[in-house]
XYZ file of C-alpha atoms in Angstrom:
200
model
C -34.860 19.439 6.165
C -34.308 16.240 3.923
C -33.913 12.993 5.294
C -31.418 10.550 4.719
C -30.035 9.260 1.664
C -30.301 5.604 0.960
C -27.881 4.070 -1.369
C -28.890 0.453 -2.690
C -26.416 -1.855 -3.060
C -25.965 -1.839 -7.149
C -23.305 -5.376 -7.487
C -21.328 -6.769 -5.238
C -18.921 -9.698 -5.343
C -16.086 -11.645 -3.841
C -12.193 -11.576 -4.866
C -9.314 -12.595 -3.692
C -7.109 -11.660 -0.765
C -5.044 -9.040 0.019
C -4.991 -5.552 0.965
C -5.396 -3.716 -2.380
C -7.743 -1.064 -3.342
C -9.763 -0.679 -6.143
C -9.012 2.135 -9.056
C -11.286 2.932 -11.782
C -9.968 4.305 -15.591
C -13.184 5.074 -17.458
C -16.012 2.023 -17.499
C -13.221 -0.553 -15.883
C -12.506 -0.688 -11.892
C -9.028 -2.325 -11.490
C -7.550 -3.969 -8.515
C -5.343 -6.389 -7.448
C -5.805 -10.050 -5.777
C -4.163 -13.519 -4.351
C -6.131 -16.813 -5.435
C -4.783 -19.370 -2.638
C -5.911 -22.240 -4.259
C -3.768 -21.302 -7.544
C -1.021 -20.008 -5.513
C -0.998 -17.154 -7.591
C -1.547 -13.588 -7.780
C -3.493 -11.597 -10.145
C -4.267 -7.954 -11.950
C -8.554 -8.101 -12.070
C -10.294 -5.503 -14.110
C -14.156 -5.616 -13.849
C -16.952 -3.644 -15.177
C -17.819 -0.708 -13.445
C -21.637 -1.111 -14.248
C -22.304 -5.101 -13.355
C -18.676 -6.057 -11.640
C -18.420 -8.364 -14.115
C -14.810 -9.751 -14.832
C -12.990 -7.976 -18.317
C -9.553 -9.733 -18.104
C -7.520 -11.490 -15.181
C -3.953 -11.446 -15.425
C -1.666 -13.692 -13.701
C 1.219 -11.301 -11.921
C 3.180 -14.092 -10.313
C 3.491 -16.400 -7.123
C 1.425 -15.755 -4.181
C 2.843 -13.490 -1.227
C 2.010 -15.353 2.013
C 1.038 -13.650 4.952
C 3.327 -13.600 7.797
C 2.709 -11.821 11.332
C -0.842 -12.748 11.278
C -1.183 -10.597 8.051
C -3.466 -11.567 4.785
C -2.022 -13.672 1.643
C -1.132 -11.242 -1.553
C -0.438 -7.928 -2.932
C -0.013 -4.967 -0.575
C -0.248 -2.174 -2.895
C -2.698 -0.858 -4.916
C -2.237 -0.663 -9.455
C -2.138 2.588 -10.773
C -3.869 3.016 -14.418
C -4.367 6.177 -16.829
C -5.935 5.366 -20.265
C -3.871 3.117 -21.693
C -2.391 0.914 -19.562
C -2.856 -0.672 -15.738
C 0.526 -0.718 -13.394
C 1.247 -3.043 -10.571
C 3.894 -3.660 -7.906
C 3.787 -6.974 -6.526
C 5.327 -7.679 -3.041
C 8.134 -10.470 -5.028
C 9.179 -7.028 -6.560
C 7.849 -7.396 -10.104
C 6.389 -4.109 -11.882
C 3.910 -5.237 -14.700
C 2.096 -3.023 -17.365
C -0.720 -4.173 -18.848
C -3.140 -3.352 -21.389
C -6.089 -1.680 -19.698
C -7.864 -3.301 -23.116
C -7.441 -6.831 -22.679
C -4.633 -7.815 -19.550
C -2.553 -8.265 -21.820
C 1.169 -8.035 -20.085
C 3.392 -5.049 -22.062
C 6.497 -5.191 -19.859
C 8.209 -5.598 -16.679
C 10.486 -4.845 -14.302
C 11.978 -6.680 -11.024
C 12.894 -4.620 -8.770
C 15.529 -7.301 -6.898
C 17.288 -8.014 -10.024
C 17.619 -4.526 -11.858
C 17.653 -2.138 -8.577
C 19.531 -4.441 -5.724
C 16.260 -3.338 -4.147
C 15.516 -5.650 -0.876
C 12.097 -6.465 0.861
C 11.117 -6.472 4.038
C 9.243 -9.225 5.859
C 5.654 -8.272 4.287
C 7.437 -7.882 0.915
C 6.598 -4.219 -1.663
C 3.748 -2.541 -0.793
C 4.430 1.240 -1.812
C 1.765 1.579 -4.325
C 2.466 3.333 -7.843
C 1.268 6.452 -9.164
C 1.814 7.433 -12.920
C 2.011 11.486 -13.761
C 3.350 13.084 -17.051
C 4.385 9.288 -18.318
C 6.086 8.556 -15.583
C 5.373 5.847 -13.369
C 6.818 6.149 -9.656
C 6.756 4.226 -6.783
C 8.994 4.189 -3.538
C 11.895 1.897 -3.406
C 14.293 2.035 -0.469
C 17.338 0.482 0.738
C 18.998 -0.559 -0.513
C 18.210 0.905 -4.138
C 17.558 4.273 -4.813
C 14.355 5.704 -2.540
C 12.279 6.848 -5.600
C 12.361 4.836 -9.146
C 10.367 6.851 -12.183
C 10.467 4.381 -15.317
C 9.030 5.497 -18.661
C 5.194 4.041 -18.482
C 4.994 3.406 -22.230
C 8.578 0.766 -22.227
C 9.281 0.202 -18.450
C 12.799 2.417 -18.934
C 14.681 3.526 -16.163
C 13.830 7.515 -16.770
C 15.312 8.517 -13.410
C 16.693 7.553 -9.801
C 16.424 9.382 -6.489
C 17.536 9.632 -3.367
C 19.288 6.786 -1.064
C 16.494 6.857 2.024
C 14.882 3.519 3.279
C 11.200 3.099 2.911
C 8.929 0.819 3.974
C 4.735 0.944 2.516
C 4.680 4.613 1.462
C 3.172 5.768 -1.994
C 4.063 9.007 -3.899
C 1.276 11.586 -3.900
C 0.984 14.283 -6.406
C -0.118 17.856 -6.000
C 0.343 21.192 -7.598
C 2.608 23.289 -5.838
C 2.786 26.973 -7.582
C 0.997 26.306 -10.433
C 3.125 23.040 -11.518
C 2.607 19.416 -11.127
C 5.275 18.222 -8.554
C 5.169 14.479 -6.950
C 5.788 14.249 -2.779
C 8.003 11.403 -1.624
C 8.275 10.311 2.217
C 11.213 8.318 2.230
C 11.946 6.970 6.476
C 13.907 10.388 7.332
C 13.673 12.367 4.141
C 10.769 13.927 2.126
C 11.241 14.751 -1.275
C 9.528 17.403 -3.625
C 9.991 16.202 -7.483
C 9.584 17.091 -10.946
C 7.331 14.277 -12.759
C 9.078 14.251 -15.427
C 12.933 14.846 -15.446
C 13.286 13.578 -11.711
C 14.833 17.098 -10.699
C 14.237 17.184 -6.907
C 13.079 20.239 -6.075
C 13.602 20.856 -2.277
C 13.967 17.505 0.026
């Protein structure tokens, strides 16, 4: 019988505060974090081989943690081969170039959709599917929003259910790409390109 596999640490590095995970596109690892000294949140891209910072882009003022939570972003960014997409706890939706971190477009959920965050801020991680950036917002805004990934223009909105930190899940149903979204009381199966609700 073979023995246990020993995994060597190739590299490690500190990041700032927050709850964001790390996502990969090509040779880049992307995350979101906060820097308390500058009171700013950032998207950061790192080389997957060395961990070196390739770029770092400010995404707004740092969200202070409440009730013992960490400062900084809650959501994990989404990536495709061209852009990085992030929903900040302050409600800024930001698309940056994967190549150099340049801001390509922004939206503001409270202004554009009358969205109201809970005490911890906006925290649902987005996903990108068929050229549409999809994320869960909730009361009193639409439950789910689909934006054109290239331009940030609104393509569709779905539902009136409340939501907190839910994230859309991409899956295949009967050979078709679909998005499954849980609000606080309603489950939606959505066609990603059109926003058509297959069932709820």
